[in-house]
PDB file of C-alpha atoms (C1' of nucleotides) in Angstrom:
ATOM      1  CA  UNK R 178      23.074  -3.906   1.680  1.00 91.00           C
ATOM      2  CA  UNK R 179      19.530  -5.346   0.355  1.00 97.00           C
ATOM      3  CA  UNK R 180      16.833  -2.706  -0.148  1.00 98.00           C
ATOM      4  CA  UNK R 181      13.349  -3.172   0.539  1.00 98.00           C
ATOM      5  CA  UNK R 182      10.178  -1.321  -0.955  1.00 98.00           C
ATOM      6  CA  UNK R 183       6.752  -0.891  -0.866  1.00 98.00           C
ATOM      7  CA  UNK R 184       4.318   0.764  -3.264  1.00 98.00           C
ATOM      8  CA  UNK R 185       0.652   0.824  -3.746  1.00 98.00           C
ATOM      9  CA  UNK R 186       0.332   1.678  -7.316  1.00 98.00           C
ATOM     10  CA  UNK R 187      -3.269   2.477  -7.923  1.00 97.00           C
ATOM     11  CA  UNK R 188      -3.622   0.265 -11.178  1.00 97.00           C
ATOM     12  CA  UNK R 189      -0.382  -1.645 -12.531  1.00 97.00           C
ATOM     13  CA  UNK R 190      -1.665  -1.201 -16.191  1.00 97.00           C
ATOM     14  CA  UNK R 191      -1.399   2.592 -15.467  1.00 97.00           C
ATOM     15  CA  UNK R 192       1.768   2.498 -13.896  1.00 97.00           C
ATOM     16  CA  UNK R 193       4.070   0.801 -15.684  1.00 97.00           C
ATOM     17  CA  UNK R 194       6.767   3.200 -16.553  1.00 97.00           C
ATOM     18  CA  UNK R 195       6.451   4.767 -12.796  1.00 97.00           C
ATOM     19  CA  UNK R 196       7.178   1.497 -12.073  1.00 98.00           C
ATOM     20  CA  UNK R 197      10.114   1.293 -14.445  1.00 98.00           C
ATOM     21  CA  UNK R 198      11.454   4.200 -13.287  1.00 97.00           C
ATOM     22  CA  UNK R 199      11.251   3.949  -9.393  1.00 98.00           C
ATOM     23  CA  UNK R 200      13.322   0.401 -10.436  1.00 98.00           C
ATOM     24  CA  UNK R 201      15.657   2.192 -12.181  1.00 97.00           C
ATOM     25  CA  UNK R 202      16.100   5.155  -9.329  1.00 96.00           C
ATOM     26  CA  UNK R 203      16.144   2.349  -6.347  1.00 96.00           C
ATOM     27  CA  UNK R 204      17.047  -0.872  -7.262  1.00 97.00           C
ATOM     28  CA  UNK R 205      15.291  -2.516  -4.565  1.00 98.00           C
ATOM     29  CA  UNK R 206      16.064  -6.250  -4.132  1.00 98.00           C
ATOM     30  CA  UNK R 207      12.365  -6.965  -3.307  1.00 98.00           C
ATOM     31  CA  UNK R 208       9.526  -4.240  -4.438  1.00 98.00           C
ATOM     32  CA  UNK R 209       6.062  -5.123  -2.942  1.00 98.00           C
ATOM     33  CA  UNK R 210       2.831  -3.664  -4.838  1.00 98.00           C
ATOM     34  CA  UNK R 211      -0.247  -3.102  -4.105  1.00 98.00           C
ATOM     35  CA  UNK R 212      -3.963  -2.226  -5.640  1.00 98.00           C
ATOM     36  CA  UNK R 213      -2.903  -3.937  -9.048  1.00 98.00           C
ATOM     37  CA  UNK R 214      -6.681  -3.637 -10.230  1.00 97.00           C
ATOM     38  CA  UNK R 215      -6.161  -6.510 -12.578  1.00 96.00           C
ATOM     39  CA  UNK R 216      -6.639  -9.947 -12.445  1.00 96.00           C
ATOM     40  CA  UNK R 217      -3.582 -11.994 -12.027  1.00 96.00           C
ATOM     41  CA  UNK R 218      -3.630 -12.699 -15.816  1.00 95.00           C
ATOM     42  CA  UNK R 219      -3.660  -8.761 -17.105  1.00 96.00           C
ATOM     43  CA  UNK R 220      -0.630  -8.085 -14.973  1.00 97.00           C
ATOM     44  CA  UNK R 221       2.130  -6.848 -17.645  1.00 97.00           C
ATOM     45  CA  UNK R 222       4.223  -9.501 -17.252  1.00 97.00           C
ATOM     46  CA  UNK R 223       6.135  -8.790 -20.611  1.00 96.00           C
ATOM     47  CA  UNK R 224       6.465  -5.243 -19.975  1.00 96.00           C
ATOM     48  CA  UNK R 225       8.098  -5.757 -16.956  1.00 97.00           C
ATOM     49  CA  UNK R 226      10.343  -8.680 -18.552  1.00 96.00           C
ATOM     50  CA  UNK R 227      13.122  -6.258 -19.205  1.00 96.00           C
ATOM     51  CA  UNK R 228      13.448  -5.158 -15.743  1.00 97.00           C
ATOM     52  CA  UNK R 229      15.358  -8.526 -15.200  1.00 97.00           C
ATOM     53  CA  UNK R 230      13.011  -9.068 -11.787  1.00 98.00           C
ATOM     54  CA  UNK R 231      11.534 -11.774 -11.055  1.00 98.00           C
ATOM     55  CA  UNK R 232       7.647 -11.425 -10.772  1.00 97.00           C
ATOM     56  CA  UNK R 233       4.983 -12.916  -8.844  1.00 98.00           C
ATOM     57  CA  UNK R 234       1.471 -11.273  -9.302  1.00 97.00           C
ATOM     58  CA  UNK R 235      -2.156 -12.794  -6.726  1.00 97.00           C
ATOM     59  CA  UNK R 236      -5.060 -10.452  -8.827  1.00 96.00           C
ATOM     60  CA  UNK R 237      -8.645 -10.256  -8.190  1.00 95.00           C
ATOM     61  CA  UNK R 238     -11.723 -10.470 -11.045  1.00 91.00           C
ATOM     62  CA  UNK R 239     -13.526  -7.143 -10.387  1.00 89.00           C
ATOM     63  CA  UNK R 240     -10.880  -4.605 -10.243  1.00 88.00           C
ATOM     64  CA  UNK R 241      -9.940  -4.379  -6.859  1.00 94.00           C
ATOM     65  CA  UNK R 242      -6.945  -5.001  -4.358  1.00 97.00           C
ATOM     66  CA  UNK R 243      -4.414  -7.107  -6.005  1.00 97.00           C
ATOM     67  CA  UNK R 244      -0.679  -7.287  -4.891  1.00 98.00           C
ATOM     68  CA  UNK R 245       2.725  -8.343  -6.254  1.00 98.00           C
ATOM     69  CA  UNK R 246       6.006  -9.226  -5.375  1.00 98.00           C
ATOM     70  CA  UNK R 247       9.121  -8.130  -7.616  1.00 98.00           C
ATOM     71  CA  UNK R 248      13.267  -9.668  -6.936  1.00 98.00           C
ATOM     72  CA  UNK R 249      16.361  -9.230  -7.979  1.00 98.00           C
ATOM     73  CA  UNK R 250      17.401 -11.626  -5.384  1.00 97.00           C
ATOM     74  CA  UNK R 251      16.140 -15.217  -4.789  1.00 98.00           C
ATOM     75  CA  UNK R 252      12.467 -15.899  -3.422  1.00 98.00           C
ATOM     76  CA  UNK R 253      10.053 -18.445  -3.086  1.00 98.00           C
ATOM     77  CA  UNK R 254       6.555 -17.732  -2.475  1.00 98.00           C
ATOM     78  CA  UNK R 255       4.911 -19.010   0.647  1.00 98.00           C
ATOM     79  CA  UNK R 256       1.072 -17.704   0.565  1.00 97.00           C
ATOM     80  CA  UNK R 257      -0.949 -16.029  -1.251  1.00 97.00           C
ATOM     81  CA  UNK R 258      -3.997 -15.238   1.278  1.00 96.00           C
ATOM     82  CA  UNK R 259      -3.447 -14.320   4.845  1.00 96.00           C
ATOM     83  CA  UNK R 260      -4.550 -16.951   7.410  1.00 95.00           C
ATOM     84  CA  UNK R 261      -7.461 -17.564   9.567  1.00 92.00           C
ATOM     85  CA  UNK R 262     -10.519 -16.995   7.632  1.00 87.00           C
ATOM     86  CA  UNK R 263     -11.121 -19.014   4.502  1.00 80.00           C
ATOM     87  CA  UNK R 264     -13.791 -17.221   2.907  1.00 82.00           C
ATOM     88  CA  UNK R 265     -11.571 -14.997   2.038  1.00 88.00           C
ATOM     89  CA  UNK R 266     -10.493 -14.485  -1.201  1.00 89.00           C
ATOM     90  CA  UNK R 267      -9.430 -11.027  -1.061  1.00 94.00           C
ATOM     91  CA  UNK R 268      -6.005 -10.367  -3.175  1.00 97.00           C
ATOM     92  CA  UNK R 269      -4.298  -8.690   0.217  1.00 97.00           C
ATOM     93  CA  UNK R 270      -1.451 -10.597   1.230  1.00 98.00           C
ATOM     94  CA  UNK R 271       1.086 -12.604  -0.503  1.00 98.00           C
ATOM     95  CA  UNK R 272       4.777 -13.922   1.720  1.00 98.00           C
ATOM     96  CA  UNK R 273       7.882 -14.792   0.098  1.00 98.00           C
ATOM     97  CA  UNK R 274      11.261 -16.308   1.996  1.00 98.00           C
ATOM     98  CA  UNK R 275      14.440 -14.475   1.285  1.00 98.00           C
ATOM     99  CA  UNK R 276      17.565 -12.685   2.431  1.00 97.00           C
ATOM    100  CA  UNK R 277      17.321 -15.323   5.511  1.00 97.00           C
ATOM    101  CA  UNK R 278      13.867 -14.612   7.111  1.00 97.00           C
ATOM    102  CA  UNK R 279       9.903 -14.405   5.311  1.00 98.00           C
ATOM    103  CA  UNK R 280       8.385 -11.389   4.285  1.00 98.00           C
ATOM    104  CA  UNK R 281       4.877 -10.137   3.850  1.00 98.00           C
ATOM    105  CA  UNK R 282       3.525  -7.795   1.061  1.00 98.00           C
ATOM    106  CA  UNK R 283      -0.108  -6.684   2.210  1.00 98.00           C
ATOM    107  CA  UNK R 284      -2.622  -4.189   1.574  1.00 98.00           C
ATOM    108  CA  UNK R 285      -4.654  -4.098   4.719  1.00 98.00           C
ATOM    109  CA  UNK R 286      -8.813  -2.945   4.109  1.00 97.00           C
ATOM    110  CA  UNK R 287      -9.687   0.721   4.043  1.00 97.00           C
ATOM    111  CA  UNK R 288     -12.936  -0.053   5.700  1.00 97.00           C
ATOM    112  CA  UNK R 289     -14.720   3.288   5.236  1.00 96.00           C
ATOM    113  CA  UNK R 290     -16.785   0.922   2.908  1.00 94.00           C
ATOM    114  CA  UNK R 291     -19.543  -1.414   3.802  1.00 92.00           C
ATOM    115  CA  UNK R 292     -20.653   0.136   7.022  1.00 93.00           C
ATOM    116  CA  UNK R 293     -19.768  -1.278  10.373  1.00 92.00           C
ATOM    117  CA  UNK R 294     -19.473  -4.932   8.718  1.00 94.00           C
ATOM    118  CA  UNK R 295     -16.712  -3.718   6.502  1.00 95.00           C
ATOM    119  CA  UNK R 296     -14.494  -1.863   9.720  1.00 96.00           C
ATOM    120  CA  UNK R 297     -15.234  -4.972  11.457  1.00 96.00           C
ATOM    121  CA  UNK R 298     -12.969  -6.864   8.074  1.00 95.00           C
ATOM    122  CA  UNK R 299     -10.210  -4.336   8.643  1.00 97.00           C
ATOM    123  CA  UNK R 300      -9.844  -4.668  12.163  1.00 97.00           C
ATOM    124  CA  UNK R 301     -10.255  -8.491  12.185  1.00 97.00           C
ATOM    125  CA  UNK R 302      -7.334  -8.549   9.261  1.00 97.00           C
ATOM    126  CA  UNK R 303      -5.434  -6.688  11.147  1.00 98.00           C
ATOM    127  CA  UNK R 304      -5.817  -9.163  13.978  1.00 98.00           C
ATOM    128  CA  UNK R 305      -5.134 -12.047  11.588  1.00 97.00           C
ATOM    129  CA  UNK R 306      -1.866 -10.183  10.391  1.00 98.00           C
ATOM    130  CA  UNK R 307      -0.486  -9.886  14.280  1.00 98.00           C
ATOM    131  CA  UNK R 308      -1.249 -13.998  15.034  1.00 98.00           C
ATOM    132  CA  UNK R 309       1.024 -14.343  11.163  1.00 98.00           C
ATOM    133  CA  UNK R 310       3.601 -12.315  12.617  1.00 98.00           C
ATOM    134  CA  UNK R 311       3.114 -13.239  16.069  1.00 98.00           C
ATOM    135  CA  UNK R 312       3.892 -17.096  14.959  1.00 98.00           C
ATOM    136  CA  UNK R 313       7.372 -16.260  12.989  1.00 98.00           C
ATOM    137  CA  UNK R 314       8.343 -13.785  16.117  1.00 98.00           C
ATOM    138  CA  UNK R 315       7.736 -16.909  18.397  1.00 97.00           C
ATOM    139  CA  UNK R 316      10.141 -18.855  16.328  1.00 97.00           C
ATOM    140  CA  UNK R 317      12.690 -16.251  16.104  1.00 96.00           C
ATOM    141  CA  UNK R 318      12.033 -16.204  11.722  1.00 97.00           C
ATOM    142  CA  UNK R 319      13.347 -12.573  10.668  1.00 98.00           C
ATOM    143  CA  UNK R 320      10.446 -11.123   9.799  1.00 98.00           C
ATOM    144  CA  UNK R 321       9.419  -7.747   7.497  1.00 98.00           C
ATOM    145  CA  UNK R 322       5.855  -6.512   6.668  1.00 98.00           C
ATOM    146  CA  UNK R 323       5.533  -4.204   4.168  1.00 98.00           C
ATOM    147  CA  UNK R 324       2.343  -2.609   2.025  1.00 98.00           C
ATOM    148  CA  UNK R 325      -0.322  -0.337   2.527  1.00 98.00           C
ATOM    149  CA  UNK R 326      -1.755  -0.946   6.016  1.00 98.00           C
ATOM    150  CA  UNK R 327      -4.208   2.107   6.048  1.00 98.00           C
ATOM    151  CA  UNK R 328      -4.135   3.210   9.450  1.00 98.00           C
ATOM    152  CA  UNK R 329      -2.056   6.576   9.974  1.00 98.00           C
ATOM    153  CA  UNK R 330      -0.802   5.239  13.046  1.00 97.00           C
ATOM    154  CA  UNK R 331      -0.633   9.158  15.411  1.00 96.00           C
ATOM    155  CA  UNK R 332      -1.919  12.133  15.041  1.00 96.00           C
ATOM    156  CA  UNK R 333       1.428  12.914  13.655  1.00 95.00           C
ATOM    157  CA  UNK R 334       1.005  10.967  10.484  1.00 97.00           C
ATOM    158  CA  UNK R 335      -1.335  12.995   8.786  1.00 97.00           C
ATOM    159  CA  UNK R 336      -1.858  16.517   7.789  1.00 96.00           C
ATOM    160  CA  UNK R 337      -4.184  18.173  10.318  1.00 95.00           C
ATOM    161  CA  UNK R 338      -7.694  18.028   9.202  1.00 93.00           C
ATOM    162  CA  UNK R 339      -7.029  16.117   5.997  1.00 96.00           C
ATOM    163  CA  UNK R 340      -9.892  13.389   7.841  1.00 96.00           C
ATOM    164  CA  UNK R 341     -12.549  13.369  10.014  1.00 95.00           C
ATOM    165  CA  UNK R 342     -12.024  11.697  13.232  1.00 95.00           C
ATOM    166  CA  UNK R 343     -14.186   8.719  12.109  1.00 95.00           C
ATOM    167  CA  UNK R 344     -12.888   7.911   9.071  1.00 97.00           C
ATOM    168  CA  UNK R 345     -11.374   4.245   9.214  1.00 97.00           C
ATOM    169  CA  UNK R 346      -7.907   5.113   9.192  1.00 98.00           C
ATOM    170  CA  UNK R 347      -7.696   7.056  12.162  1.00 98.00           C
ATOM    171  CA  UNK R 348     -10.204   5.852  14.160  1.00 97.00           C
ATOM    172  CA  UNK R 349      -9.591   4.044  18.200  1.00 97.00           C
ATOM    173  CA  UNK R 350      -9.750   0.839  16.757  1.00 97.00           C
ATOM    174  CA  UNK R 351      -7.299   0.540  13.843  1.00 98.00           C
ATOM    175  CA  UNK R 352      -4.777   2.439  15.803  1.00 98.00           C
ATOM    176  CA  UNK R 353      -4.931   0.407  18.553  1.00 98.00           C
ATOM    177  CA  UNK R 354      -4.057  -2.955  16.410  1.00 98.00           C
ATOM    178  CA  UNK R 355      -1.118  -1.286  15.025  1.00 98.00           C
ATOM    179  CA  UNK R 356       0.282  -0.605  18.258  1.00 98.00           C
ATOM    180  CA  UNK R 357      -0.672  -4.138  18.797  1.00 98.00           C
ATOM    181  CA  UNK R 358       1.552  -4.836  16.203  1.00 98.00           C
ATOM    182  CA  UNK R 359       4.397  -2.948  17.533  1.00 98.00           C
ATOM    183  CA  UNK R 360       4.151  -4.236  20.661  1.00 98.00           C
ATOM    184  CA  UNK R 361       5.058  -7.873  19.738  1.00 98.00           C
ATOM    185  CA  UNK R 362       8.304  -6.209  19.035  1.00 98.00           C
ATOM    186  CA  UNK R 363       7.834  -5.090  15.506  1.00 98.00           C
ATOM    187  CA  UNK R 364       9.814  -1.508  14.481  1.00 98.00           C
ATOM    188  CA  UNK R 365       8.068   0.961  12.227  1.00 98.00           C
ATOM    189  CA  UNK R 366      11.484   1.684  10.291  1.00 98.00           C
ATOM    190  CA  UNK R 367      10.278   5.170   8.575  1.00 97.00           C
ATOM    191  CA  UNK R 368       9.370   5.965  12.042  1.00 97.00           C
ATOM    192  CA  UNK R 369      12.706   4.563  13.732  1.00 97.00           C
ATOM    193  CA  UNK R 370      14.730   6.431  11.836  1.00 97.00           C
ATOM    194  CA  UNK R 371      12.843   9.939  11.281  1.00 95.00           C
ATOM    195  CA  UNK R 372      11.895  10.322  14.491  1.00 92.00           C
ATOM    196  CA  UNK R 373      10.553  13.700  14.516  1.00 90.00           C
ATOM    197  CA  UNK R 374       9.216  13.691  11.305  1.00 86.00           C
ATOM    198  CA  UNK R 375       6.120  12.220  10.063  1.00 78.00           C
ATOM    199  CA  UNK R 376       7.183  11.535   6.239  1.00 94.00           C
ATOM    200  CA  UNK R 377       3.644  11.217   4.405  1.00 98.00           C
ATOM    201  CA  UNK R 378       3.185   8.405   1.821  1.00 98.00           C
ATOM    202  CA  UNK R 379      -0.420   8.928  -0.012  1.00 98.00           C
ATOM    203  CA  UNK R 380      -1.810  12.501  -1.138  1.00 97.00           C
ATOM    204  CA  UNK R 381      -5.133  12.734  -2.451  1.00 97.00           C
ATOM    205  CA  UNK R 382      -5.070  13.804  -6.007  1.00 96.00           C
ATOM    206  CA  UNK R 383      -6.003  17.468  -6.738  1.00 94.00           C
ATOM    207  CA  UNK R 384      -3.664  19.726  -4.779  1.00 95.00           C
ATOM    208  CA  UNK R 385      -3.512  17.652  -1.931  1.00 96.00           C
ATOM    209  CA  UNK R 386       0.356  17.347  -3.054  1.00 96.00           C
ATOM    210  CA  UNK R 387       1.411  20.372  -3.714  1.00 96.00           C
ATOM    211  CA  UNK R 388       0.448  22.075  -0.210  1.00 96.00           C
ATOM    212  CA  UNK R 389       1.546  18.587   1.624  1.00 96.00           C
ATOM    213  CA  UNK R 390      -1.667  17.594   2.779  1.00 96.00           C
ATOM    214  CA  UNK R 391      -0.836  13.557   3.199  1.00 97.00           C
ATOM    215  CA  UNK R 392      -0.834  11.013   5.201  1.00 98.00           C
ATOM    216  CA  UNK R 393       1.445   8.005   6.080  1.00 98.00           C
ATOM    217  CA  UNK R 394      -0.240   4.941   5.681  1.00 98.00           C
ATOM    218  CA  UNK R 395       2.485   2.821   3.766  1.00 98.00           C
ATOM    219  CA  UNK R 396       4.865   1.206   6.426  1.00 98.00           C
ATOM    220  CA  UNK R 397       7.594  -1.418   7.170  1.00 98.00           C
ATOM    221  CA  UNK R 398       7.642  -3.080  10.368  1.00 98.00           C
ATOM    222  CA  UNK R 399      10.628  -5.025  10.844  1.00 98.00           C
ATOM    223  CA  UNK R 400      11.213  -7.591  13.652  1.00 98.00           C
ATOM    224  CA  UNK R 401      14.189  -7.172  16.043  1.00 98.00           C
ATOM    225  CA  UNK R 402      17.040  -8.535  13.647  1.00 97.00           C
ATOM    226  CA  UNK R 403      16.264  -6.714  11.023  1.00 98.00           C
ATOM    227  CA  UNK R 404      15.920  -3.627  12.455  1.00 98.00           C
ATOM    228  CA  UNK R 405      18.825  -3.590  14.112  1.00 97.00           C
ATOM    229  CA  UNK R 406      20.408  -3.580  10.771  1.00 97.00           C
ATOM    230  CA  UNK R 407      18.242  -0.998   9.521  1.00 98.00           C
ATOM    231  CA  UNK R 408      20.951   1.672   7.740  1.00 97.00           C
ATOM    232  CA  UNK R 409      18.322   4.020   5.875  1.00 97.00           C
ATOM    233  CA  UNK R 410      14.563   4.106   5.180  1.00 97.00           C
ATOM    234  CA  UNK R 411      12.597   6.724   2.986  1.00 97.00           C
ATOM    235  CA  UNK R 412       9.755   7.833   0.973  1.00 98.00           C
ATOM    236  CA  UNK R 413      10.621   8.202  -2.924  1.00 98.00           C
ATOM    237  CA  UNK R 414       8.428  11.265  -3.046  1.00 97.00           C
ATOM    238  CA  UNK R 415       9.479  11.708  -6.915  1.00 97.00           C
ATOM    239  CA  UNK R 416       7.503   8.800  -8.539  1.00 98.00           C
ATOM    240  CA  UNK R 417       4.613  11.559  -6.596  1.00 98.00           C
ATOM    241  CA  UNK R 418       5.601  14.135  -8.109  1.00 97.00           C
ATOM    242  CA  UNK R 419       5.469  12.675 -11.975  1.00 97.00           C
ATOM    243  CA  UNK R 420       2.626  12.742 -14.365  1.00 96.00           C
ATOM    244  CA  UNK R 421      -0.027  10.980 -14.163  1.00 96.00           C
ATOM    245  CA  UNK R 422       1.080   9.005 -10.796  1.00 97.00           C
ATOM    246  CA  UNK R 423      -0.364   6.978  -8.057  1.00 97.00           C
ATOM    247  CA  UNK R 424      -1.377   8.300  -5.392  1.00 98.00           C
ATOM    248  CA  UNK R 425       1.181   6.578  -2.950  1.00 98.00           C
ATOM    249  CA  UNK R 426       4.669   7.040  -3.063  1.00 98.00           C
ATOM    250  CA  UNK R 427       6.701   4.236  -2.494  1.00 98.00           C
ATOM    251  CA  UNK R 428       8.901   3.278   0.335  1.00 98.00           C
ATOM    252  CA  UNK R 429      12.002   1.822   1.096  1.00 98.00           C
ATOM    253  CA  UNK R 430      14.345   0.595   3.958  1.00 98.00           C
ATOM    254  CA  UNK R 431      18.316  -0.597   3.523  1.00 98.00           C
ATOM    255  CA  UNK R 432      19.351  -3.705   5.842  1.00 98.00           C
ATOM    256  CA  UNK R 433      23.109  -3.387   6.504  1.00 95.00           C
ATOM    257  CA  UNK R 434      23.828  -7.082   6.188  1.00 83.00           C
ATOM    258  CA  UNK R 435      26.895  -8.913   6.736  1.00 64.00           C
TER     259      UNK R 435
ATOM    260  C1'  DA G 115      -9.525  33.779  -2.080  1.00 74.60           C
ATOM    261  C1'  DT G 116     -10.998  29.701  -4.551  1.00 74.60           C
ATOM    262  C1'  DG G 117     -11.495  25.198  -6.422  1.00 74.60           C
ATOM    263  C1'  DA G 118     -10.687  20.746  -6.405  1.00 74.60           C
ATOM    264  C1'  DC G 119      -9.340  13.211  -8.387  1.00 74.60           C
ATOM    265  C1'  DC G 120      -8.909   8.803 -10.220  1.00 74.60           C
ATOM    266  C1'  DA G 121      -9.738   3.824 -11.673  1.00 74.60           C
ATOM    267  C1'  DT G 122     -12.808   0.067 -12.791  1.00 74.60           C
ATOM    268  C1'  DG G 123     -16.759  -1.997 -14.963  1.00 74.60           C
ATOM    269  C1'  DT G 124     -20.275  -1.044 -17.826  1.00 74.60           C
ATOM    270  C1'  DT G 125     -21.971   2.121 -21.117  1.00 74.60           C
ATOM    271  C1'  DA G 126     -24.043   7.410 -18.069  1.00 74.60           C
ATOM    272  C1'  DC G 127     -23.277   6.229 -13.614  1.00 74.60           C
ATOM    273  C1'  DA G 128     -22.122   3.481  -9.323  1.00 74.60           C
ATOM    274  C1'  DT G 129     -18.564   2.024  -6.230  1.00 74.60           C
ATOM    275  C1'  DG G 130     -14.283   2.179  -3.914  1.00 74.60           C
ATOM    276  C1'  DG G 131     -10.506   4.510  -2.632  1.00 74.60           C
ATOM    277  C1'  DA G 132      -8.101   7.495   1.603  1.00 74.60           C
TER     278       DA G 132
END
DNA sequence: ATGACCATGTTACATGGA
């Protein structure tokens, strides 16, 4: 019964014992982080060595983005950029293969920053992301994409009023490439399997968690043979709930192999 | 009823985040 997860950990210097202990609670077989806010050399490596997971860390200089991939079971890295536009070097995306199939770890662009140029990024990643998944669907590759995609996909997936209509992650645009996603076949699993719920994964800090004024922004979107082994899915609303946390909670789906 | 964050880089703010 592997276990997937996702968590955007706003800083992995910050985080490390959230990190530790979300390990401990879950024992995912592959944890995918993002907004490390390190370059790829500052990530705790040696910290993290008793874990027993494997790491593989893609930072950026500056202090922004950055995402990881942690296993307990066997993976190889595949790419550490996401396709289709070379200038960028944006830490974003990184794809391992494992457990049978290839799996993506992203953090998609706000794009409230940077004016129209900037939304323009974040819808044109998003684009980029359906032609990647598009191409493994085509060959029948089990595919999962996990991270922080920052759209709230409905009106259902976030607390009402907690954003203007224009802000980037609910705006026309970005909601109608996630659909695009989903309609090459992809299943949101939180979604799939808490239907009439809308399980938020980010609160703003202040009391925005305390009164449950979220959003759901983290997702997995599993292709068709995956999720029809898809046994349980949830937010770890805990690591939230601890001092000093991220603003995200994690996420997680179980795959009922075999 | 009201107020109200956090992280980074660079050094008292600016920027990004969502």
């Amino acid at each position: 019964m592997p276990r997937l997860a996702t968590f955007n950990v706003n800083s992995i210097r910050r985080r490390v014992p959230h990190l530790k202990r979300f390990l401990a609670r879950h024992q995912p077989d592959l944890l995918f982080l993002q907004e490390l806010k390190c370059r790829t050399e500052e990530f705790p490596a040696l910290e993290l060595a008793e874990t027993g997971y494997r790491l593989h860390a893609v930072g950026q200089p500056g202090g922004r983005n950055g995402v990881a991939v942690l296993g307990r079971v066997p993976f190889e890295v595949t790419a550490e950029a996401l396709p289709g536009e070379a200038a960028d070097d944006h830490a974003r995306f990184v794809t391992v293969k494992a457990l049978g199939g290839e799996i993506a770890g992203l953090y998609l662009p706000n794009g409230n920053s940077g004016g129209e140029a900037g939304f323009a990024y974040k819808l044109r990643w998003m684009e980029r992301l359906a032609a990647w998944a598009a191409e493994r669907l085509d060959h029948f590759t089990p595919v999962a994409l996990l991270g922080d995609f920052n759209v709230c996909p409905t009106a259902a997936d976030l607390a009402p009023g907690a954003l203007p209509p224009t802000d980037a992650l609910v705006r026309p645009e970005s909601r109608a490439r996630f659909r695009a996603l989903l309609n090459l076949g992809l299943t949101d699993a939180l979604r799939a399997l808490h239907p009439a719920e809308a399980p938020y994964t980010y609160w703003d800090y202040g009391p925005a968690f305390d009164t449950n004024r979220g959003l759901r922004i983290d997702h997995i979107l599993l292709s068709p043979e995956w999720a029809e082994r898809l046994s349980g899915c949830g937010v770890d609303t805990a690591a939230r709930a601890e001092d000093q946390p991220s603003d995200h909670a994690p996420v997680w789906c179980e795959l009922n192999f075999g």
